[in-house]
PDB file of C-alpha atoms in Angstrom:
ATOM      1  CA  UNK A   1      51.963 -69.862 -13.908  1.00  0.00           C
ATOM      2  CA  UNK A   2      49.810 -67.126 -15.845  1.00  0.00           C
ATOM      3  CA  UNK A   3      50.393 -68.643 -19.134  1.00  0.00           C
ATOM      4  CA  UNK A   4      52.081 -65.704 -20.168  1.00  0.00           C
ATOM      5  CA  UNK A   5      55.629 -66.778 -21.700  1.00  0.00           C
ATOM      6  CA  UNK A   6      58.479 -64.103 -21.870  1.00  0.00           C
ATOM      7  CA  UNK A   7      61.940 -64.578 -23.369  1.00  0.00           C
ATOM      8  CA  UNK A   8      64.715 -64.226 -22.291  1.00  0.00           C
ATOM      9  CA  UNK A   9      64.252 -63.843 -19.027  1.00  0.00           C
ATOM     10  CA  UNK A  10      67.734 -61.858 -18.294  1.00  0.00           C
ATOM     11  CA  UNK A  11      69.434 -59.438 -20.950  1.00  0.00           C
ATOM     12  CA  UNK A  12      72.921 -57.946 -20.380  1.00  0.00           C
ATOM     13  CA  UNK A  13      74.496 -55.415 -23.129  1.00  0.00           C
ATOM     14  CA  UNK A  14      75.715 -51.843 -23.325  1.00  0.00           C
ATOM     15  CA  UNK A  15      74.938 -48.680 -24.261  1.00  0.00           C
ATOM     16  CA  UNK A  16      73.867 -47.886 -27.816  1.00  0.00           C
ATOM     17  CA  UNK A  17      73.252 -50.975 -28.901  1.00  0.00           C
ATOM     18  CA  UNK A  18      69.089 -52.399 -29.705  1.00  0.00           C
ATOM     19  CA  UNK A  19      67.310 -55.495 -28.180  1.00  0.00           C
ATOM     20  CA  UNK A  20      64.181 -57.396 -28.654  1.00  0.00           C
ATOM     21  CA  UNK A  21      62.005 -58.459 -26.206  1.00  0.00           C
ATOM     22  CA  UNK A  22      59.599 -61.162 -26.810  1.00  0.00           C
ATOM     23  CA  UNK A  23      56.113 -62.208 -25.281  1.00  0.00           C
ATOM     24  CA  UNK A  24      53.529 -65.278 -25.882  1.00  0.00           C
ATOM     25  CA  UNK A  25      50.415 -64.242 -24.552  1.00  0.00           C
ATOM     26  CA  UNK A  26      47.931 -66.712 -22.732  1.00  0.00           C
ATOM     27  CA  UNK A  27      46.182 -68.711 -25.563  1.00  0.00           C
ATOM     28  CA  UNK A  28      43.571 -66.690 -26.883  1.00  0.00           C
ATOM     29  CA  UNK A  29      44.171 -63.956 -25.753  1.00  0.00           C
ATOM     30  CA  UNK A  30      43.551 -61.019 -27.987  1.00  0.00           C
ATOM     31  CA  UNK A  31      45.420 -57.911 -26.512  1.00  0.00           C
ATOM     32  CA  UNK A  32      49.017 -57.581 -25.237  1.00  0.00           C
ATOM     33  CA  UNK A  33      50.231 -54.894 -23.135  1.00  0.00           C
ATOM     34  CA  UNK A  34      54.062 -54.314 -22.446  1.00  0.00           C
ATOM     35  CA  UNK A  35      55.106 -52.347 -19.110  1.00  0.00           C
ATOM     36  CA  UNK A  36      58.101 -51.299 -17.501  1.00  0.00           C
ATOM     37  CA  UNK A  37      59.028 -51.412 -14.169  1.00  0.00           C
ATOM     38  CA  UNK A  38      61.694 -49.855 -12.665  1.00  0.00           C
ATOM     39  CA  UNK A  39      62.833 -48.640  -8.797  1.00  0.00           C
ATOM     40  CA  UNK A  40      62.121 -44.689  -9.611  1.00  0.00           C
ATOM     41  CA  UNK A  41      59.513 -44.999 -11.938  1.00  0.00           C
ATOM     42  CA  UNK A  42      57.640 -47.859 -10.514  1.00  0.00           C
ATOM     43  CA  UNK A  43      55.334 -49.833 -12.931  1.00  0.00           C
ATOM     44  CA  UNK A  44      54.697 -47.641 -16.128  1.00  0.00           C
ATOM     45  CA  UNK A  45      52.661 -48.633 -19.125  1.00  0.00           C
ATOM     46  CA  UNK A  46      54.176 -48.672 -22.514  1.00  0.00           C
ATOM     47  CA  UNK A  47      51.871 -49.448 -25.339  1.00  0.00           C
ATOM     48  CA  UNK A  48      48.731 -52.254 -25.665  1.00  0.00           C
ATOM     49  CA  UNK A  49      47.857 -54.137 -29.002  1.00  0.00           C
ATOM     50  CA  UNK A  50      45.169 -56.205 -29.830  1.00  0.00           C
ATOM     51  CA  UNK A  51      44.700 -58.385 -32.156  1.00  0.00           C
ATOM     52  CA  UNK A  52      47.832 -56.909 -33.911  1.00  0.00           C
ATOM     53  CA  UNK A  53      46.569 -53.512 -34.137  1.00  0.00           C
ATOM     54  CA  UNK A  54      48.223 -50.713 -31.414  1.00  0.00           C
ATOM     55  CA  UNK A  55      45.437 -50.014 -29.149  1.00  0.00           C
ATOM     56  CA  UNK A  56      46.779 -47.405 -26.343  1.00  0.00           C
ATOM     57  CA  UNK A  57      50.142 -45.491 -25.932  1.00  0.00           C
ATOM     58  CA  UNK A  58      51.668 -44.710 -22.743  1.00  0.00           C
ATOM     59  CA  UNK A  59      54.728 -43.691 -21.667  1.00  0.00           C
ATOM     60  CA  UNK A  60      56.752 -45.186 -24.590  1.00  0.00           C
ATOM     61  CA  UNK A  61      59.865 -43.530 -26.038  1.00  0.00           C
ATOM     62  CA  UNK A  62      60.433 -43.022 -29.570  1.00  0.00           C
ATOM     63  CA  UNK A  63      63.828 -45.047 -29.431  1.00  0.00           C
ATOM     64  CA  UNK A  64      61.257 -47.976 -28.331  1.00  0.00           C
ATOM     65  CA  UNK A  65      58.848 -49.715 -30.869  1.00  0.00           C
ATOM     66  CA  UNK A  66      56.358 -53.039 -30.537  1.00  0.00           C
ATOM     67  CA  UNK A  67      54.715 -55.241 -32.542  1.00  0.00           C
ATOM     68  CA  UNK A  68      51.973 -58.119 -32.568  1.00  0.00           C
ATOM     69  CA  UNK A  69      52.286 -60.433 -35.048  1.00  0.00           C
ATOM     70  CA  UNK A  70      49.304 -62.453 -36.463  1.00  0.00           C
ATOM     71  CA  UNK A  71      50.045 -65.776 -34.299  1.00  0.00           C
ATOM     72  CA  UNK A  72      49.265 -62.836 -31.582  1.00  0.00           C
ATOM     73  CA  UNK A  73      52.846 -63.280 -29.909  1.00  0.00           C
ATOM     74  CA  UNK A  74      54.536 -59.460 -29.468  1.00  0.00           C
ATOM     75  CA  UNK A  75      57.801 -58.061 -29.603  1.00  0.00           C
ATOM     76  CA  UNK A  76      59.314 -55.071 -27.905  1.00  0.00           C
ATOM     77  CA  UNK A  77      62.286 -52.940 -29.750  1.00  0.00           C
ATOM     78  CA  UNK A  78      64.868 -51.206 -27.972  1.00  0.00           C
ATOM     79  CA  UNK A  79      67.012 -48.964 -29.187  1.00  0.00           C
ATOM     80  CA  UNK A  80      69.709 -47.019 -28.332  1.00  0.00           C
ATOM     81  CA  UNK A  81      69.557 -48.202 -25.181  1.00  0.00           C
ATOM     82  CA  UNK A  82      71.061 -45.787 -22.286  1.00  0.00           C
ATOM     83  CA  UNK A  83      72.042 -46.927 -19.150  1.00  0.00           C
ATOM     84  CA  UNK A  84      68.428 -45.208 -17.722  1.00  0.00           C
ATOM     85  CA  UNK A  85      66.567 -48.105 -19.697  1.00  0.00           C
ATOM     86  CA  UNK A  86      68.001 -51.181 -17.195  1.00  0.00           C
ATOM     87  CA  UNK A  87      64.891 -52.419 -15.709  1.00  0.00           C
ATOM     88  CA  UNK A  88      62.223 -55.238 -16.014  1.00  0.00           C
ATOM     89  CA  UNK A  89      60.497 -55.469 -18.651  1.00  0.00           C
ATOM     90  CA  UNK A  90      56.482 -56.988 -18.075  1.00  0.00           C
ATOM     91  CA  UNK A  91      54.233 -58.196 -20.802  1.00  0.00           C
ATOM     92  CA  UNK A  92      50.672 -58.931 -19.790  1.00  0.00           C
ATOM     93  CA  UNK A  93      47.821 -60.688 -21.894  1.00  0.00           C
ATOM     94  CA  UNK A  94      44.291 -60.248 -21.317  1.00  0.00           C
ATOM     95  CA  UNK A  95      40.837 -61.931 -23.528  1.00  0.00           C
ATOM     96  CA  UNK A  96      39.575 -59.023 -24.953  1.00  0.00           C
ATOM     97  CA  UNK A  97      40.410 -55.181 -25.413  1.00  0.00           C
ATOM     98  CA  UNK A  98      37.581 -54.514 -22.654  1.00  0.00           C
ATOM     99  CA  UNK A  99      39.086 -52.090 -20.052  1.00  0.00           C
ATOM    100  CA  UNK A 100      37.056 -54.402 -17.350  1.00  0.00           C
ATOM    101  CA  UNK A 101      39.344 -57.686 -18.570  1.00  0.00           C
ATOM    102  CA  UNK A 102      41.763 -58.317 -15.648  1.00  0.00           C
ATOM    103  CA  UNK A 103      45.482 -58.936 -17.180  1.00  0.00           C
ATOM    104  CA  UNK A 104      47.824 -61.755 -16.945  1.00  0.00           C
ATOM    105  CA  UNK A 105      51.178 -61.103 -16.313  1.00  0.00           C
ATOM    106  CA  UNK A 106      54.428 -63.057 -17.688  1.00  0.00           C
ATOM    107  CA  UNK A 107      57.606 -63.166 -15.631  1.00  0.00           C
ATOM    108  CA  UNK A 108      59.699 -60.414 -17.128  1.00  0.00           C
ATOM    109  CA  UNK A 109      62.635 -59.784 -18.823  1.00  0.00           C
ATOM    110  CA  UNK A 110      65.353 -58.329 -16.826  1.00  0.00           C
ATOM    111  CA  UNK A 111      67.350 -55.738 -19.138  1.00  0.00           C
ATOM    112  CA  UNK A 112      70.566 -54.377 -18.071  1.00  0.00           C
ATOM    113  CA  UNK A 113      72.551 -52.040 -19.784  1.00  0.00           C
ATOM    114  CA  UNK A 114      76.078 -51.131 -18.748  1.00  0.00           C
TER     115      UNK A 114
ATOM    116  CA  UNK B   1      44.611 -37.481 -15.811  1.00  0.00           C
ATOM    117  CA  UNK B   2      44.432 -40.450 -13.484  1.00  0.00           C
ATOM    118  CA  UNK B   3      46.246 -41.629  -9.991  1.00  0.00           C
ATOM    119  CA  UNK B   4      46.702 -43.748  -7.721  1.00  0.00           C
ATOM    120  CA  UNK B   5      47.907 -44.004  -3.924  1.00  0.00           C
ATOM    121  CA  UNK B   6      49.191 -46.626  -1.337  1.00  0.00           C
ATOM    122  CA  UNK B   7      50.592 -44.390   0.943  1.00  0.00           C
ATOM    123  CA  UNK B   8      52.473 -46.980   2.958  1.00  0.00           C
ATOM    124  CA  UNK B   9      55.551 -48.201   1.152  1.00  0.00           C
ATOM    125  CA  UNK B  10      55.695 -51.144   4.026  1.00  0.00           C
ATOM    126  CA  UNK B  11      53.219 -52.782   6.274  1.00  0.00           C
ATOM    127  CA  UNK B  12      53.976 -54.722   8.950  1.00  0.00           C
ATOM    128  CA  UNK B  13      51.390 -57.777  10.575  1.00  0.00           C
ATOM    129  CA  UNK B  14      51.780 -60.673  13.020  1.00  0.00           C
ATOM    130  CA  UNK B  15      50.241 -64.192  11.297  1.00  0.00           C
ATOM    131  CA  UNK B  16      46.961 -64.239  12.409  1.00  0.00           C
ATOM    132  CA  UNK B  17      45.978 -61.179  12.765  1.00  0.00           C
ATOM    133  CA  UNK B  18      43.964 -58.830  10.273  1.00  0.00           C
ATOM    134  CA  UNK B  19      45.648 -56.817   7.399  1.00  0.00           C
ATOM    135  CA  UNK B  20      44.820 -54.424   5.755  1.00  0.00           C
ATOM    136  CA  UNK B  21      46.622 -52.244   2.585  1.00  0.00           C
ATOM    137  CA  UNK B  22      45.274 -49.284   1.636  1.00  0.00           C
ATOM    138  CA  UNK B  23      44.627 -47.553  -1.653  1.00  0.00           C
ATOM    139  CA  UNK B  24      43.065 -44.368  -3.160  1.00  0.00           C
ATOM    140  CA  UNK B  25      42.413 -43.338  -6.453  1.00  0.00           C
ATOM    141  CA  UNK B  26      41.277 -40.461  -8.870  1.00  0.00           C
ATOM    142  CA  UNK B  27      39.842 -40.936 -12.329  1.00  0.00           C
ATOM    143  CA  UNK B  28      37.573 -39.144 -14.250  1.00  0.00           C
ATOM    144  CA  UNK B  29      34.289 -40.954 -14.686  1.00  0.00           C
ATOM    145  CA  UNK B  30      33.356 -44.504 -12.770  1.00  0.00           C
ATOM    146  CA  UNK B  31      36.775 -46.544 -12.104  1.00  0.00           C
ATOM    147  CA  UNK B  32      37.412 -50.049 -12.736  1.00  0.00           C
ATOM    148  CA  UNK B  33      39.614 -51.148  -9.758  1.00  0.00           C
ATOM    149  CA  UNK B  34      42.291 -54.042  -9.455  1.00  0.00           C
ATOM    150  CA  UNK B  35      44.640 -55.450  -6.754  1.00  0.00           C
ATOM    151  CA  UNK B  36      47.669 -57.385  -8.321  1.00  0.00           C
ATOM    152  CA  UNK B  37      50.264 -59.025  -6.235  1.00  0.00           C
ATOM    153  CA  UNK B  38      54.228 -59.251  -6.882  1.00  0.00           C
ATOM    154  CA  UNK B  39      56.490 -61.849  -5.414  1.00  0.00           C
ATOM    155  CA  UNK B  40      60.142 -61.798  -5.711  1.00  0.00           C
ATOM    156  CA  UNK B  41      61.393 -62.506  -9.150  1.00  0.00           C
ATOM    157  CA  UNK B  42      57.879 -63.458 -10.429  1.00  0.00           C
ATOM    158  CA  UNK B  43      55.198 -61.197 -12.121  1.00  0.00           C
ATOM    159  CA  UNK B  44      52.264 -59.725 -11.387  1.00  0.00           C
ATOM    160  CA  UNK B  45      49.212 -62.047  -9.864  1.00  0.00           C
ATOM    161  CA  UNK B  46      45.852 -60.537 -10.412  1.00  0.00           C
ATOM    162  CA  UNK B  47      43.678 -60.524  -7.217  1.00  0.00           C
ATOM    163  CA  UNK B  48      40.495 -59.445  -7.275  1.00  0.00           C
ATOM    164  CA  UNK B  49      38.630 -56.896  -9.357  1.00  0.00           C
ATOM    165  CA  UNK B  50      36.154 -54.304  -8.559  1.00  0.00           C
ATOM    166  CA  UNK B  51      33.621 -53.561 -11.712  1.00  0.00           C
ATOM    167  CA  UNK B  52      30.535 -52.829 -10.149  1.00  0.00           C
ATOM    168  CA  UNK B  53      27.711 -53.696  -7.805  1.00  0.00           C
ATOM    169  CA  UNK B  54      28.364 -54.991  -4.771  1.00  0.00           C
ATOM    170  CA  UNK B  55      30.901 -52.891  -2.835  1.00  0.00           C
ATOM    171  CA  UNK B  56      33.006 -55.623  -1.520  1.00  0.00           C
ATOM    172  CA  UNK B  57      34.699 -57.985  -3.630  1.00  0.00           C
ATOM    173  CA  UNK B  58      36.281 -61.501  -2.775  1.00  0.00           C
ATOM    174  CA  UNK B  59      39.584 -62.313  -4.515  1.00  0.00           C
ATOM    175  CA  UNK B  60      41.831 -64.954  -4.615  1.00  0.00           C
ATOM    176  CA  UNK B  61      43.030 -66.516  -1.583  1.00  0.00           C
ATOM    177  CA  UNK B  62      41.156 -65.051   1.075  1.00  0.00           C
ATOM    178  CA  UNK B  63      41.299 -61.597   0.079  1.00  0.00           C
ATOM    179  CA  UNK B  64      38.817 -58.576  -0.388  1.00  0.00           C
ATOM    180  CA  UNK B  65      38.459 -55.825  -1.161  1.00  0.00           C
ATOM    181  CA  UNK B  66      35.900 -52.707  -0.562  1.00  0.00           C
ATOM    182  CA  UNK B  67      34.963 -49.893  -2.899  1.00  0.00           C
ATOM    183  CA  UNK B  68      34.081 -46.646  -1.141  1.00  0.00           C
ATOM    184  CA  UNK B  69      33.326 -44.501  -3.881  1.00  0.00           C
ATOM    185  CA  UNK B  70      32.770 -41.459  -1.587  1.00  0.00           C
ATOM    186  CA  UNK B  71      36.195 -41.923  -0.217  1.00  0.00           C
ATOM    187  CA  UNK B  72      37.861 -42.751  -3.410  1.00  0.00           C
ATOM    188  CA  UNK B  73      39.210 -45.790  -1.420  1.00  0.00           C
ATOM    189  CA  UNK B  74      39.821 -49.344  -2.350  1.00  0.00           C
ATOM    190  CA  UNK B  75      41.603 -50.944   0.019  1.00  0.00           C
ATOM    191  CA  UNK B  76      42.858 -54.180   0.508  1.00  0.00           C
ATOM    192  CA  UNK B  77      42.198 -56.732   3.262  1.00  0.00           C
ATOM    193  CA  UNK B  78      42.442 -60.194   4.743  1.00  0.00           C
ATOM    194  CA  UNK B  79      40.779 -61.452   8.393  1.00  0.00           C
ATOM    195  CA  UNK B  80      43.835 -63.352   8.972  1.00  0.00           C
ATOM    196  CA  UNK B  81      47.537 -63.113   7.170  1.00  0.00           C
ATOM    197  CA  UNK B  82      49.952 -65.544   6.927  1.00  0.00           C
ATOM    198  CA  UNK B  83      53.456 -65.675   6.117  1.00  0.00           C
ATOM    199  CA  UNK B  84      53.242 -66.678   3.056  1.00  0.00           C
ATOM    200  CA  UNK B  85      51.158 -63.661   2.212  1.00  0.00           C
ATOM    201  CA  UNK B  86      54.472 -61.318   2.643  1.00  0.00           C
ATOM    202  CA  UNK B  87      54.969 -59.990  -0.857  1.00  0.00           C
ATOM    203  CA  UNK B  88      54.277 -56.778  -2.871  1.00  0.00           C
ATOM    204  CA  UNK B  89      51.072 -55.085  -3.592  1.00  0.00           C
ATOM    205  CA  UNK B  90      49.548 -52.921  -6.552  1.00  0.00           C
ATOM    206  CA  UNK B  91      46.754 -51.327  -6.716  1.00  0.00           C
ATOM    207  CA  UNK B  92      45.409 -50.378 -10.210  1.00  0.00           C
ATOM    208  CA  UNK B  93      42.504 -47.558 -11.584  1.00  0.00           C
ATOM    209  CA  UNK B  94      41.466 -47.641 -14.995  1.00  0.00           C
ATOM    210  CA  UNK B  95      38.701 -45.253 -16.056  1.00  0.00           C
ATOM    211  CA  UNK B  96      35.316 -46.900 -17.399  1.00  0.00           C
ATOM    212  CA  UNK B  97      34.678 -44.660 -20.079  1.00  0.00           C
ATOM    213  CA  UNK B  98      36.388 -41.845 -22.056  1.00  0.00           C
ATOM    214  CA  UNK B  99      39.789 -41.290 -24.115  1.00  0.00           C
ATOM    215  CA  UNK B 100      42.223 -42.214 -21.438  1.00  0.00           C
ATOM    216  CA  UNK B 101      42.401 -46.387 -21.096  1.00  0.00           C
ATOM    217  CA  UNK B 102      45.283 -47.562 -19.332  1.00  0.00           C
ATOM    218  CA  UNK B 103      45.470 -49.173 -16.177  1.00  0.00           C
ATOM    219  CA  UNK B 104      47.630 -46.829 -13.711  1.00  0.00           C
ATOM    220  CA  UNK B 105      49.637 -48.657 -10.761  1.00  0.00           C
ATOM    221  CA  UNK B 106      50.215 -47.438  -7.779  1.00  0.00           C
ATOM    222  CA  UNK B 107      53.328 -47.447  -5.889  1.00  0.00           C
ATOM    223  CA  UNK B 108      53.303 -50.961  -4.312  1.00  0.00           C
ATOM    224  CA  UNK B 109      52.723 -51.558  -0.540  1.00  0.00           C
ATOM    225  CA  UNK B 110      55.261 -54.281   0.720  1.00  0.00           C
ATOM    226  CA  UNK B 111      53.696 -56.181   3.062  1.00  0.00           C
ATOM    227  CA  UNK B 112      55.339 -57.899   5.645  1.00  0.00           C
ATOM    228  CA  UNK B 113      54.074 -61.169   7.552  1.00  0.00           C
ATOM    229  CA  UNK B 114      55.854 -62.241  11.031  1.00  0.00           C
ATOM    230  CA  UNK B 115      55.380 -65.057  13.113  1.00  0.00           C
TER     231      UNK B 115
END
């Protein structure tokens, strides 16, 4: 168990419509990355916060969004969703903002969209 | 902009015998380097790390790794798998220094442990 807490763990809905993803990161832990990973695109960054400021973009749509709150605990926005954005959904903690910092991974959220 | 590759999508090992996973990378600058491991339904595990100084790192259970920085290489190994080891790997770059600060993954290397 990383200590990384991710609900809910399975999400079923259809096109169009907007979820939120949430993640708990280890206690005290300062930054919170979110990351996608799906069979053609493999594991793809999204966007990293720390200490509820956005840190680095990746490959993040505009119909998606994120947040860290000042408890530290994130949330993910999706929007719109097309059938393209079924796939698991990873957030990972880490101490610091330090690019040396390894990251902790929670168990996913599995988003399907039919 | 930076890379990484584990050009085997599967590799195959009978318990006991050495394993090894390979991965490559390209960054601009000094890399920091990281092995993660996937098992089914679960997330990532981190590894090991490679930061700097000594060229071969020691990871979690029983693993290493070794930095060739001439080869861009970082590849993965064990003396002696075991089943339990079968599972999916990641290797990850993320430059030192500069702009660019995320941590690329690489494909994933299943590995496969058989009695």
């Amino acid at each position: 168990d990383s200590g990384v807490t991710q609900t809910p763990k399975h999400l079923i809905t259809a096109t169009g419509q907007r979820v939120t993803l949430r993640c708990s990161p280890r206690s005290g832990d300062l930054s919170v990355y979110w990351y996608q990973q799906s069979l053609d695109q493999g594991l793809q960054f999204l966007i990293q916060y720390y200490n509820g400021e956005e840190r680095a973009k990746g490959n993040i749509l505009e119909r998606f969004s994120a947040q860290q709150f000042p408890d530290l605990h994130s949330e993910l926005n999706l929007s719109s969703l097309e059938l393209g954005d079924s796939a698991l959904y990873f957030c990972a903690s880490s101490a610091g903002g330090g690019r040396a910092n390894e990251q902790f991974f929670g168990p996913g959220t599995r988003l399907t969209v039919l | 902009a930076q890379s990484v590759a584990q050009p085997e999508d599967q590799v195959n090992v009978a318990e006991g015998n050495p394993l090894t996973v390979k991965c490559t990378y390209s960054v601009s600058g000094n890399p920091y380097l990281f092995w993660y491991v996937q098992y089914p339904n679960r997330g990532l595990q981190f590894l090991l790390k490679y930061i700097t100084g000594d060229n071969l790192v020691k990871g979690s259970y029983g693993f290493e790794a070794e930095f060739n920085k001439s080869q861009t290489s970082f590849h993965l190994k064990k003396p002696s798998a075991l089943v339990s080891d079968s599972a999916l790997y990641f290797c990850a770059v993320r430059p030192n220094t500069g702009t660019a600060s995320k941590l690329t993954f690489g494909t994933g290397t299943r590995l496969q442990v058989t009695l």
